[in-house]
Amino acid sequence: MQVKVLSAKFDIPDANTLEVAKKHGAYATLDKIFAMQPEEVTEIVKESGLRGRGGAGFPTGLKWTFLPKDTDKPVYLAVNSDESEPATFKDRYILVRDPHLLIEGIIICCYAIRSHAAYIYIRGEYTSQVKVLQAAIDEAYAAGYLGESVAGFDFQLDVTVHRGAGAYICGEETALLESVEGKKGQPRSKPPFPAVEGLYGCPTIINNVQSISSLPFILANGAAAYKAYGTEKSAGTHLFGISGLVKKPGMYELPFGLPILDVLEQVAGGLRDNRTLKGIIPGGSSTPVLTAEEAKTVTLDYESMAAHGTMFGSGGIVVLDDTVDIVKLVENLIHFYHHESCGQCTPCREGLGWMLKIVQKILNYEGTMADIDLLLELCDNIEMKTVCVLSAACTMSTRSYLNKFRSEFEAYIAHSASKHATM
Ligand SMILES: Cc1cc2nc3c(=O)[nH]c(=O)nc-3n(C[C@H](O)[C@H](O)[C@H](O)COP(=O)(O)O)c2cc1C
Ligand code: SF4
């Protein structure tokens, strides 16, 4: 089931160095792309069906066309390497095992969007990853792949690494831009969208590390070769992070469209200790949970996830078996989102805190049945009433656990009722 498109060099020793990466094809697309017009590069990316791998799955080539034509302002690329969504651990493999793939992708993208400056925004905790990435950038500069004249062509490009300071919200694209500008990492109201008014008020494209790193394969082999993987609407491959209670958790590159249960069994080794499946978080902590029954018909692509009322997200799959306490899981989840709220919207700042207190009350055997409905009401009142979707990431997932595993919340409450009755 596994394929090696993005991960082709991951198992080659020292593929993070320019010498080894070049031996295995790094920067081989540059002659080809500089012989094309920027619009032709964008067209190939559009044709490939590549969708953003940061979570929303927005078509990458189409996003680039939203840049204003003939602007006299500089155009920027911001590469999102914040990777802070719980259960998501894919981009770090690219940063460490094949950073030249990312740099080559940045050159391709910047040429297509006519940008001469790219920022890579990397999460603060990635201390070892940033060292490997910076070393690769330094090597690329020294070898003339970055700087005044990229690979000897009449194209100048500078790449700057910007380290975050540990805030999940800085993965949200406009908070990321604020952070790069040296301000507090708080999301901006949209519109204007970054393609029109982004970094320093200039047109900016923000793409995930994996989206950008998919470009060298597409440009080297053509859109059809990329589309040969995956499904019609979810083209290509993805780096799936499989964690939770399976025998072989890890990062696996797979084409889109495979049945999720086959992947868990055949790639991740199945459940540990012959336990039974309770549910699956399909794409990072913010995606609504799937029950074991729903998982039977789910395939790993954007359309199937949407048809099952959830989202593909980041492809960070968490497997839950029958030992998992859903109420404790929900407490953990809300605690995270509440802690990471940037605080500028009252429904998010106060509402998530209120939700946390209610779930803690249930866990302390002090809850009532009305608390479940209050939680659901809070979800409805918080969602989409805020500047960004961090609050919705919390409410959409919480609602799914309340609706699909309500009996577990009720069991805590029934226990508290009997406890108080005997007092
Ligand atoms: C709270 C929050 C956190 C996010 N974190 C990340 C992240 O760590 N990495 C990422 O690529 N996108 C993240 N996103 C999505 C970005 O806002 C943006 O959509 C993405 O970087 C666009 O790249 P793509 O089109 O290549 O997917 C986050 C969004 C939100 C609302
Ligand atoms: S929803 Fe939350 S994280 Fe997003 S801008 Fe509002 S307060 Fe900040």
Tab-separated table of C-alpha atoms and ligand atoms in Angstrom:
chain	number	residue	atom	x	y	z
A	1	MET	CA	0.000	0.000	0.000
A	2	GLN	CA	2.840	2.392	0.790
A	3	VAL	CA	4.310	4.525	-1.987
A	4	LYS	CA	7.411	6.669	-2.291
A	5	VAL	CA	6.652	9.926	-4.037
A	6	LEU	CA	7.339	12.568	-1.421
A	7	SER	CA	9.259	10.190	0.790
A	8	ALA	CA	11.515	8.870	-2.003
A	9	LYS	CA	14.675	10.043	-0.237
A	10	PHE	CA	13.552	9.598	3.373
A	11	ASP	CA	15.434	6.331	3.903
A	12	ILE	CA	18.625	7.365	2.119
A	13	PRO	CA	21.384	8.153	4.635
A	14	ASP	CA	22.414	11.847	4.650
A	15	ALA	CA	19.775	12.828	2.082
A	16	ASN	CA	19.489	16.079	4.036
A	17	THR	CA	22.872	17.098	2.598
A	18	LEU	CA	23.074	18.759	-0.786
A	19	GLU	CA	25.588	16.257	-2.136
A	20	VAL	CA	23.440	13.198	-1.458
A	21	ALA	CA	20.167	14.940	-2.326
A	22	LYS	CA	21.590	16.029	-5.710
A	23	LYS	CA	22.787	12.500	-6.469
A	24	HIS	CA	19.164	11.447	-6.056
A	25	GLY	CA	17.661	14.119	-8.266
A	26	ALA	CA	17.344	17.258	-6.128
A	27	TYR	CA	17.042	20.511	-8.115
A	28	ALA	CA	16.698	18.587	-11.390
A	29	THR	CA	13.453	20.401	-12.237
A	30	LEU	CA	15.004	23.876	-12.342
A	31	ASP	CA	16.162	23.838	-15.989
A	32	LYS	CA	12.654	22.800	-16.962
A	33	ILE	CA	10.752	25.364	-14.921
A	34	PHE	CA	12.936	28.332	-15.852
A	35	ALA	CA	12.325	27.456	-19.509
A	36	MET	CA	8.582	27.969	-18.889
A	37	GLN	CA	6.529	31.048	-18.207
A	38	PRO	CA	5.422	31.341	-14.535
A	39	GLU	CA	1.783	30.916	-15.615
A	40	GLU	CA	2.622	27.594	-17.263
A	41	VAL	CA	4.035	26.306	-13.967
A	42	THR	CA	0.845	27.352	-12.180
A	43	GLU	CA	-1.223	25.635	-14.869
A	44	ILE	CA	0.595	22.314	-14.331
A	45	VAL	CA	0.049	22.586	-10.568
A	46	LYS	CA	-3.655	23.285	-11.172
A	47	GLU	CA	-3.923	20.317	-13.531
A	48	SER	CA	-2.223	18.015	-11.012
A	49	GLY	CA	-5.157	18.426	-8.626
A	50	LEU	CA	-2.791	19.178	-5.712
A	51	ARG	CA	-4.763	20.362	-2.703
A	52	GLY	CA	-3.313	22.143	0.307
A	53	ARG	CA	-1.985	19.730	2.898
A	54	GLY	CA	-2.285	22.150	5.831
A	55	GLY	CA	-5.798	20.962	6.641
A	56	ALA	CA	-8.379	22.684	4.478
A	57	GLY	CA	-7.496	20.972	1.190
A	58	PHE	CA	-7.819	24.128	-0.906
A	59	PRO	CA	-6.506	23.656	-4.490
A	60	THR	CA	-2.920	24.932	-4.497
A	61	GLY	CA	-2.617	26.199	-8.082
A	62	LEU	CA	-5.978	27.944	-7.853
A	63	LYS	CA	-4.877	29.754	-4.679
A	64	TRP	CA	-1.879	31.164	-6.542
A	65	THR	CA	-4.161	32.682	-9.195
A	66	PHE	CA	-5.818	34.860	-6.522
A	67	LEU	CA	-2.726	37.074	-6.422
A	68	PRO	CA	-3.418	40.469	-8.022
A	69	LYS	CA	-2.069	40.756	-11.545
A	70	ASP	CA	0.499	43.436	-12.270
A	71	THR	CA	0.952	44.508	-8.657
A	72	ASP	CA	3.797	46.907	-7.970
A	73	LYS	CA	4.187	45.518	-4.439
A	74	PRO	CA	6.507	42.641	-3.615
A	75	VAL	CA	4.845	39.208	-3.487
A	76	TYR	CA	5.733	36.899	-0.589
A	77	LEU	CA	5.554	33.184	0.048
A	78	ALA	CA	5.053	32.012	3.633
A	79	VAL	CA	5.610	28.306	4.139
A	80	ASN	CA	3.615	27.005	7.060
A	81	SER	CA	5.759	24.686	9.131
A	82	ASP	CA	4.045	25.320	12.443
A	83	GLU	CA	2.723	21.738	12.631
A	84	SER	CA	1.153	22.110	16.060
A	85	GLU	CA	-2.189	20.340	15.608
A	86	PRO	CA	-2.173	17.400	18.016
A	87	ALA	CA	-1.632	14.086	16.162
A	88	THR	CA	0.046	15.777	13.209
A	89	PHE	CA	3.638	14.774	12.579
A	90	LYS	CA	4.324	14.710	8.854
A	91	ASP	CA	6.087	17.953	7.901
A	92	ARG	CA	8.908	17.302	10.340
A	93	TYR	CA	9.973	14.292	8.218
A	94	ILE	CA	10.426	16.528	5.198
A	95	LEU	CA	12.357	19.131	7.211
A	96	VAL	CA	14.811	16.579	8.541
A	97	ARG	CA	15.012	13.854	5.915
A	98	ASP	CA	14.710	15.860	2.704
A	99	PRO	CA	14.912	19.624	3.298
A	100	HIS	CA	16.199	20.218	-0.251
A	101	LEU	CA	12.864	18.894	-1.537
A	102	LEU	CA	11.183	21.754	0.329
A	103	ILE	CA	13.717	24.296	-0.930
A	104	GLU	CA	13.253	23.103	-4.518
A	105	GLY	CA	9.486	23.362	-4.031
A	106	ILE	CA	9.907	26.914	-2.720
A	107	ILE	CA	11.909	27.862	-5.826
A	108	ILE	CA	9.197	26.406	-8.067
A	109	CYS	CA	6.395	28.173	-6.203
A	110	CYS	CA	8.210	31.516	-5.997
A	111	TYR	CA	8.974	31.432	-9.715
A	112	ALA	CA	5.310	30.684	-10.465
A	113	ILE	CA	3.983	33.476	-8.242
A	114	ARG	CA	6.806	35.912	-9.101
A	115	SER	CA	8.052	36.141	-5.540
A	116	HIS	CA	11.623	36.860	-4.534
A	117	ALA	CA	11.275	36.328	-0.794
A	118	ALA	CA	10.016	33.302	1.089
A	119	TYR	CA	9.635	32.809	4.824
A	120	ILE	CA	9.508	29.394	6.429
A	121	TYR	CA	7.579	29.683	9.688
A	122	ILE	CA	8.658	26.804	11.893
A	123	ARG	CA	7.266	25.887	15.297
A	124	GLY	CA	9.493	26.862	18.203
A	125	GLU	CA	9.727	23.344	19.570
A	126	TYR	CA	11.379	22.056	16.373
A	127	THR	CA	14.893	22.774	17.593
A	128	SER	CA	16.666	19.857	15.901
A	129	GLN	CA	14.557	20.253	12.752
A	130	VAL	CA	15.411	23.946	12.404
A	131	LYS	CA	19.132	23.159	12.556
A	132	VAL	CA	18.899	20.634	9.707
A	133	LEU	CA	16.707	22.965	7.665
A	134	GLN	CA	18.979	25.977	8.152
A	135	ALA	CA	22.050	23.903	7.243
A	136	ALA	CA	20.326	22.862	4.003
A	137	ILE	CA	19.394	26.482	3.227
A	138	ASP	CA	22.998	27.564	3.855
A	139	GLU	CA	24.236	24.833	1.510
A	140	ALA	CA	21.700	25.887	-1.124
A	141	TYR	CA	22.924	29.492	-0.895
A	142	ALA	CA	26.565	28.410	-1.107
A	143	ALA	CA	25.832	26.302	-4.192
A	144	GLY	CA	23.885	29.113	-5.888
A	145	TYR	CA	20.426	27.521	-5.633
A	146	LEU	CA	19.310	30.508	-3.570
A	147	GLY	CA	20.395	34.131	-3.700
A	148	GLU	CA	21.121	36.569	-6.529
A	149	SER	CA	20.698	34.206	-9.437
A	150	VAL	CA	19.039	30.872	-8.696
A	151	ALA	CA	20.977	28.045	-10.409
A	152	GLY	CA	22.497	30.636	-12.755
A	153	PHE	CA	19.113	31.820	-14.033
A	154	ASP	CA	17.942	35.409	-14.012
A	155	PHE	CA	15.855	34.916	-10.892
A	156	GLN	CA	16.676	36.128	-7.399
A	157	LEU	CA	15.265	34.394	-4.320
A	158	ASP	CA	15.900	34.705	-0.606
A	159	VAL	CA	14.604	32.269	1.985
A	160	THR	CA	14.385	33.186	5.670
A	161	VAL	CA	13.531	30.829	8.506
A	162	HIS	CA	11.328	32.371	11.175
A	163	ARG	CA	10.940	30.452	14.422
A	164	GLY	CA	7.690	30.531	16.343
A	165	ALA	CA	7.595	30.578	20.131
A	166	GLY	CA	5.273	27.667	20.828
A	167	ALA	CA	1.771	28.961	20.069
A	168	TYR	CA	-0.573	26.658	18.134
A	169	ILE	CA	-2.549	29.654	16.886
A	170	CYS	CA	0.474	30.830	14.878
A	171	GLY	CA	-0.292	27.970	12.457
A	172	GLU	CA	-3.429	29.900	11.454
A	173	GLU	CA	-2.234	31.714	8.376
A	174	THR	CA	-2.954	35.295	9.372
A	175	ALA	CA	-1.655	34.816	12.939
A	176	LEU	CA	1.466	33.417	11.282
A	177	LEU	CA	1.837	36.615	9.249
A	178	GLU	CA	1.396	38.773	12.354
A	179	SER	CA	4.069	36.721	14.099
A	180	VAL	CA	6.519	37.074	11.193
A	181	GLU	CA	5.923	40.838	11.350
A	182	GLY	CA	6.999	40.709	14.994
A	183	LYS	CA	3.536	41.282	16.424
A	184	LYS	CA	1.378	39.255	18.812
A	185	GLY	CA	0.300	36.051	17.021
A	186	GLN	CA	-3.410	36.827	16.684
A	187	PRO	CA	-5.499	36.027	13.579
A	188	ARG	CA	-6.699	38.854	11.367
A	189	SER	CA	-10.267	39.347	10.221
A	190	LYS	CA	-10.738	38.299	6.596
A	191	PRO	CA	-11.233	39.832	4.042
A	192	PRO	CA	-8.795	41.097	2.954
A	193	PHE	CA	-7.329	37.673	2.255
A	194	PRO	CA	-3.550	37.250	2.363
A	195	ALA	CA	-3.299	36.787	-1.414
A	196	VAL	CA	-4.373	40.423	-1.700
A	197	GLU	CA	-3.059	41.892	1.565
A	198	GLY	CA	-0.767	39.586	3.499
A	199	LEU	CA	2.711	40.034	4.886
A	200	TYR	CA	3.556	43.732	5.419
A	201	GLY	CA	0.339	44.539	3.531
A	202	CYS	CA	1.649	42.867	0.367
A	203	PRO	CA	0.201	39.965	-1.670
A	204	THR	CA	1.186	36.717	0.058
A	205	ILE	CA	0.705	33.027	-0.609
A	206	ILE	CA	0.678	30.737	2.412
A	207	ASN	CA	1.191	27.049	1.798
A	208	ASN	CA	1.932	24.073	3.979
A	209	VAL	CA	5.369	22.361	3.876
A	210	GLN	CA	3.928	19.227	2.318
A	211	SER	CA	2.020	21.163	-0.354
A	212	ILE	CA	5.214	22.937	-1.416
A	213	SER	CA	7.295	19.756	-1.231
A	214	SER	CA	4.878	18.032	-3.621
A	215	LEU	CA	5.853	20.435	-6.406
A	216	PRO	CA	9.193	18.910	-7.542
A	217	PHE	CA	7.539	15.549	-8.339
A	218	ILE	CA	4.695	17.263	-10.201
A	219	LEU	CA	7.017	19.463	-12.259
A	220	ALA	CA	9.464	16.643	-12.936
A	221	ASN	CA	6.898	14.042	-13.943
A	222	GLY	CA	3.873	16.032	-15.048
A	223	ALA	CA	0.359	16.485	-13.699
A	224	ALA	CA	-0.854	13.134	-15.062
A	225	ALA	CA	1.860	11.203	-13.198
A	226	TYR	CA	0.744	12.819	-9.937
A	227	LYS	CA	-2.924	12.223	-10.673
A	228	ALA	CA	-2.175	8.561	-11.307
A	229	TYR	CA	-2.147	8.302	-7.506
A	230	GLY	CA	-5.264	8.820	-5.453
A	231	THR	CA	-8.826	9.511	-6.527
A	232	GLU	CA	-10.332	11.891	-9.041
A	233	LYS	CA	-10.896	14.698	-6.546
A	234	SER	CA	-8.187	13.787	-4.051
A	235	ALA	CA	-5.173	13.422	-6.290
A	236	GLY	CA	-1.749	12.227	-5.280
A	237	THR	CA	-0.316	10.918	-2.067
A	238	HIS	CA	-0.215	12.036	1.538
A	239	LEU	CA	2.080	11.570	4.503
A	240	PHE	CA	-0.242	10.015	7.072
A	241	GLY	CA	0.706	10.109	10.734
A	242	ILE	CA	-0.918	7.120	12.416
A	243	SER	CA	-0.884	7.180	16.209
A	244	GLY	CA	-2.925	5.832	19.072
A	245	LEU	CA	-3.463	2.249	20.109
A	246	VAL	CA	-2.081	0.396	17.078
A	247	LYS	CA	0.854	-1.992	16.920
A	248	LYS	CA	2.905	0.044	14.463
A	249	PRO	CA	2.273	3.770	14.860
A	250	GLY	CA	4.287	5.919	12.477
A	251	MET	CA	4.376	8.099	9.396
A	252	TYR	CA	3.378	6.360	6.161
A	253	GLU	CA	3.092	7.750	2.644
A	254	LEU	CA	-0.044	6.404	0.981
A	255	PRO	CA	-2.126	7.317	-2.052
A	256	PHE	CA	-5.492	8.897	-1.280
A	257	GLY	CA	-8.562	6.690	-1.426
A	258	LEU	CA	-7.597	3.597	0.578
A	259	PRO	CA	-10.126	2.138	3.036
A	260	ILE	CA	-9.149	3.406	6.478
A	261	LEU	CA	-9.623	0.028	8.178
A	262	ASP	CA	-7.390	-1.746	5.629
A	263	VAL	CA	-4.682	0.816	6.316
A	264	LEU	CA	-4.959	0.361	10.067
A	265	GLU	CA	-4.745	-3.403	9.697
A	266	GLN	CA	-2.204	-3.786	6.909
A	267	VAL	CA	0.015	-0.763	7.425
A	268	ALA	CA	-0.273	0.073	11.129
A	269	GLY	CA	-0.423	-3.567	12.250
A	270	GLY	CA	-3.929	-3.508	13.730
A	271	LEU	CA	-5.012	-2.820	17.287
A	272	ARG	CA	-2.779	-3.693	20.217
A	273	ASP	CA	-3.599	-6.576	22.548
A	274	ASN	CA	-6.536	-7.773	20.420
A	275	ARG	CA	-8.679	-4.905	21.680
A	276	THR	CA	-11.761	-3.723	19.803
A	277	LEU	CA	-12.005	-0.477	17.893
A	278	LYS	CA	-13.977	2.306	19.570
A	279	GLY	CA	-13.396	5.157	17.148
A	280	ILE	CA	-10.977	6.987	14.910
A	281	ILE	CA	-9.944	10.637	14.855
A	282	PRO	CA	-9.290	10.933	11.126
A	283	GLY	CA	-7.205	14.065	10.553
A	284	GLY	CA	-5.821	15.718	13.664
A	285	SER	CA	-7.511	16.545	16.970
A	286	SER	CA	-9.892	19.087	15.463
A	287	THR	CA	-11.637	16.648	13.113
A	288	PRO	CA	-14.930	15.071	14.255
A	289	VAL	CA	-14.497	11.504	15.481
A	290	LEU	CA	-15.697	8.471	13.487
A	291	THR	CA	-17.320	5.542	15.254
A	292	ALA	CA	-16.061	2.013	14.558
A	293	GLU	CA	-19.219	1.428	12.514
A	294	GLU	CA	-18.708	4.567	10.397
A	295	ALA	CA	-15.053	3.682	9.839
A	296	LYS	CA	-16.132	0.553	7.922
A	297	THR	CA	-17.078	2.643	4.893
A	298	VAL	CA	-14.539	5.478	5.121
A	299	THR	CA	-11.732	5.886	2.623
A	300	LEU	CA	-8.756	8.186	3.104
A	301	ASP	CA	-9.752	11.108	0.910
A	302	TYR	CA	-11.441	14.497	1.235
A	303	GLU	CA	-14.784	13.387	-0.251
A	304	SER	CA	-15.302	10.281	1.840
A	305	MET	CA	-14.477	12.174	5.036
A	306	ALA	CA	-16.969	14.915	4.131
A	307	ALA	CA	-19.635	12.327	3.282
A	308	HIS	CA	-19.153	10.873	6.771
A	309	GLY	CA	-19.556	14.273	8.434
A	310	THR	CA	-15.915	14.798	9.232
A	311	MET	CA	-12.787	16.199	7.566
A	312	PHE	CA	-9.583	14.878	6.088
A	313	GLY	CA	-7.674	17.583	8.002
A	314	SER	CA	-3.952	16.999	8.308
A	315	GLY	CA	-4.108	13.220	7.828
A	316	GLY	CA	-3.090	12.682	11.459
A	317	ILE	CA	-5.074	9.551	12.338
A	318	VAL	CA	-5.595	8.604	15.999
A	319	VAL	CA	-6.909	5.128	16.739
A	320	LEU	CA	-9.056	4.702	19.855
A	321	ASP	CA	-9.772	1.280	21.313
A	322	ASP	CA	-12.273	0.195	23.948
A	323	THR	CA	-9.954	1.208	26.812
A	324	VAL	CA	-10.215	4.895	25.908
A	325	ASP	CA	-12.308	7.040	28.245
A	326	ILE	CA	-14.049	9.463	25.893
A	327	VAL	CA	-14.933	11.972	28.630
A	328	LYS	CA	-11.283	12.225	29.665
A	329	LEU	CA	-10.295	12.524	26.012
A	330	VAL	CA	-12.737	15.421	25.559
A	331	GLU	CA	-11.399	17.127	28.680
A	332	ASN	CA	-7.877	16.849	27.269
A	333	LEU	CA	-9.035	18.206	23.916
A	334	ILE	CA	-10.909	21.233	25.303
A	335	HIS	CA	-8.031	21.944	27.680
A	336	PHE	CA	-5.702	22.181	24.694
A	337	TYR	CA	-7.899	24.503	22.618
A	338	HIS	CA	-8.744	26.690	25.611
A	339	HIS	CA	-5.065	26.996	26.481
A	340	GLU	CA	-4.174	27.857	22.882
A	341	SER	CA	-6.947	30.442	22.367
A	342	CYS	CA	-5.303	33.758	21.490
A	343	GLY	CA	-7.970	35.457	23.582
A	344	GLN	CA	-9.233	38.181	21.262
A	345	CYS	CA	-12.783	36.755	20.808
A	346	THR	CA	-14.995	36.424	23.886
A	347	PRO	CA	-16.871	33.261	22.724
A	348	CYS	CA	-13.549	31.464	22.265
A	349	ARG	CA	-11.671	32.839	25.270
A	350	GLU	CA	-14.532	32.477	27.757
A	351	GLY	CA	-16.676	29.822	26.075
A	352	LEU	CA	-13.983	27.163	25.799
A	353	GLY	CA	-13.082	27.802	29.457
A	354	TRP	CA	-16.732	27.323	30.404
A	355	MET	CA	-16.907	24.091	28.409
A	356	LEU	CA	-13.785	22.858	30.158
A	357	LYS	CA	-15.269	23.539	33.592
A	358	ILE	CA	-18.444	21.598	32.700
A	359	VAL	CA	-16.523	18.554	31.473
A	360	GLN	CA	-14.338	18.656	34.588
A	361	LYS	CA	-17.495	18.816	36.690
A	362	ILE	CA	-18.783	15.679	34.920
A	363	LEU	CA	-15.452	13.922	35.464
A	364	ASN	CA	-15.593	14.850	39.169
A	365	TYR	CA	-18.990	13.089	39.425
A	366	GLU	CA	-20.790	16.369	39.959
A	367	GLY	CA	-22.478	16.662	36.582
A	368	THR	CA	-26.149	16.585	35.676
A	369	MET	CA	-27.882	15.484	32.470
A	370	ALA	CA	-28.552	19.167	31.727
A	371	ASP	CA	-24.780	19.689	31.469
A	372	ILE	CA	-24.644	17.587	28.296
A	373	ASP	CA	-27.249	19.788	26.632
A	374	LEU	CA	-25.526	22.902	27.946
A	375	LEU	CA	-22.280	21.737	26.348
A	376	LEU	CA	-24.059	21.194	23.031
A	377	GLU	CA	-25.688	24.625	23.289
A	378	LEU	CA	-22.319	26.222	23.979
A	379	CYS	CA	-20.861	24.509	20.905
A	380	ASP	CA	-23.646	26.030	18.779
A	381	ASN	CA	-23.189	29.481	20.294
A	382	ILE	CA	-19.405	29.586	19.942
A	383	GLU	CA	-18.968	28.076	16.487
A	384	MET	CA	-18.388	30.471	13.590
A	385	LYS	CA	-18.904	33.519	15.802
A	386	THR	CA	-15.223	34.241	16.127
A	387	VAL	CA	-12.379	35.701	14.067
A	388	CYS	CA	-10.786	32.349	13.272
A	389	VAL	CA	-11.777	28.691	13.363
A	390	LEU	CA	-9.733	27.606	16.391
A	391	SER	CA	-12.926	27.730	18.439
A	392	ALA	CA	-14.775	25.687	15.782
A	393	ALA	CA	-11.950	23.142	15.820
A	394	CYS	CA	-12.821	22.585	19.464
A	395	THR	CA	-16.607	22.721	19.210
A	396	MET	CA	-16.981	20.568	16.079
A	397	SER	CA	-14.915	17.782	17.574
A	398	THR	CA	-16.502	18.076	21.047
A	399	ARG	CA	-19.990	17.925	19.531
A	400	SER	CA	-19.090	14.738	17.672
A	401	TYR	CA	-18.055	12.994	20.916
A	402	LEU	CA	-21.177	14.239	22.728
A	403	ASN	CA	-23.436	12.974	19.961
A	404	LYS	CA	-21.676	9.698	19.188
A	405	PHE	CA	-20.558	8.688	22.687
A	406	ARG	CA	-23.260	10.364	24.783
A	407	SER	CA	-23.688	7.224	26.898
A	408	GLU	CA	-20.166	7.645	28.293
A	409	PHE	CA	-21.002	11.130	29.574
A	410	GLU	CA	-24.295	9.812	30.928
A	411	ALA	CA	-22.502	6.991	32.736
A	412	TYR	CA	-20.390	9.510	34.691
A	413	ILE	CA	-23.525	11.500	35.493
A	414	ALA	CA	-25.510	8.399	36.540
A	415	HIS	CA	-22.627	7.442	38.819
A	416	SER	CA	-22.630	10.918	40.362
A	417	ALA	CA	-26.412	10.724	40.905
A	418	SER	CA	-26.091	7.398	42.732
A	419	LYS	CA	-23.119	8.708	44.720
A	420	HIS	CA	-25.062	11.744	45.911
A	421	ALA	CA	-28.162	9.622	46.659
A	422	THR	CA	-26.178	7.445	49.100
A	423	MET	CA	-24.623	10.419	50.879
B	1	LIG	C1	-5.791	27.140	14.586
B	1	LIG	C2	-5.195	26.761	13.260
B	1	LIG	C3	-3.952	26.153	13.203
B	1	LIG	C4	-3.377	25.814	11.978
B	1	LIG	N1	-2.163	25.200	11.974
B	1	LIG	C5	-1.579	24.891	10.781
B	1	LIG	C6	-0.284	24.303	10.743
B	1	LIG	O1	0.341	24.039	11.776
B	1	LIG	N2	0.251	24.026	9.520
B	1	LIG	C7	-0.421	24.313	8.356
B	1	LIG	O2	0.107	24.082	7.278
B	1	LIG	N3	-1.644	24.858	8.364
B	1	LIG	C8	-2.229	25.168	9.547
B	1	LIG	N4	-3.457	25.767	9.541
B	1	LIG	C9	-4.081	26.098	8.242
B	1	LIG	C10	-3.539	27.434	7.709
B	1	LIG	O3	-4.339	28.492	8.215
B	1	LIG	C11	-3.572	27.495	6.178
B	1	LIG	O4	-4.849	27.168	5.740
B	1	LIG	C12	-2.565	26.584	5.500
B	1	LIG	O5	-1.256	26.807	5.965
B	1	LIG	C13	-2.607	26.815	3.996
B	1	LIG	O6	-1.705	25.947	3.346
B	1	LIG	P1	-2.212	24.869	2.286
B	1	LIG	O7	-3.173	25.553	1.365
B	1	LIG	O8	-0.979	24.420	1.593
B	1	LIG	O9	-2.881	23.785	3.078
B	1	LIG	C14	-4.065	26.095	10.772
B	1	LIG	C15	-5.334	26.684	10.830
B	1	LIG	C16	-5.883	27.011	12.053
B	1	LIG	C17	-7.245	27.647	12.088
B	2	SF4	S1	-11.350	32.176	17.691
B	2	SF4	FE1	-9.997	32.031	19.459
B	2	SF4	S2	-7.971	31.743	18.625
B	2	SF4	FE2	-9.258	32.456	16.933
B	2	SF4	S3	-9.005	34.682	16.908
B	2	SF4	FE3	-10.738	34.265	18.250
B	2	SF4	S4	-9.886	34.096	20.327
B	2	SF4	FE4	-8.192	33.930	18.881
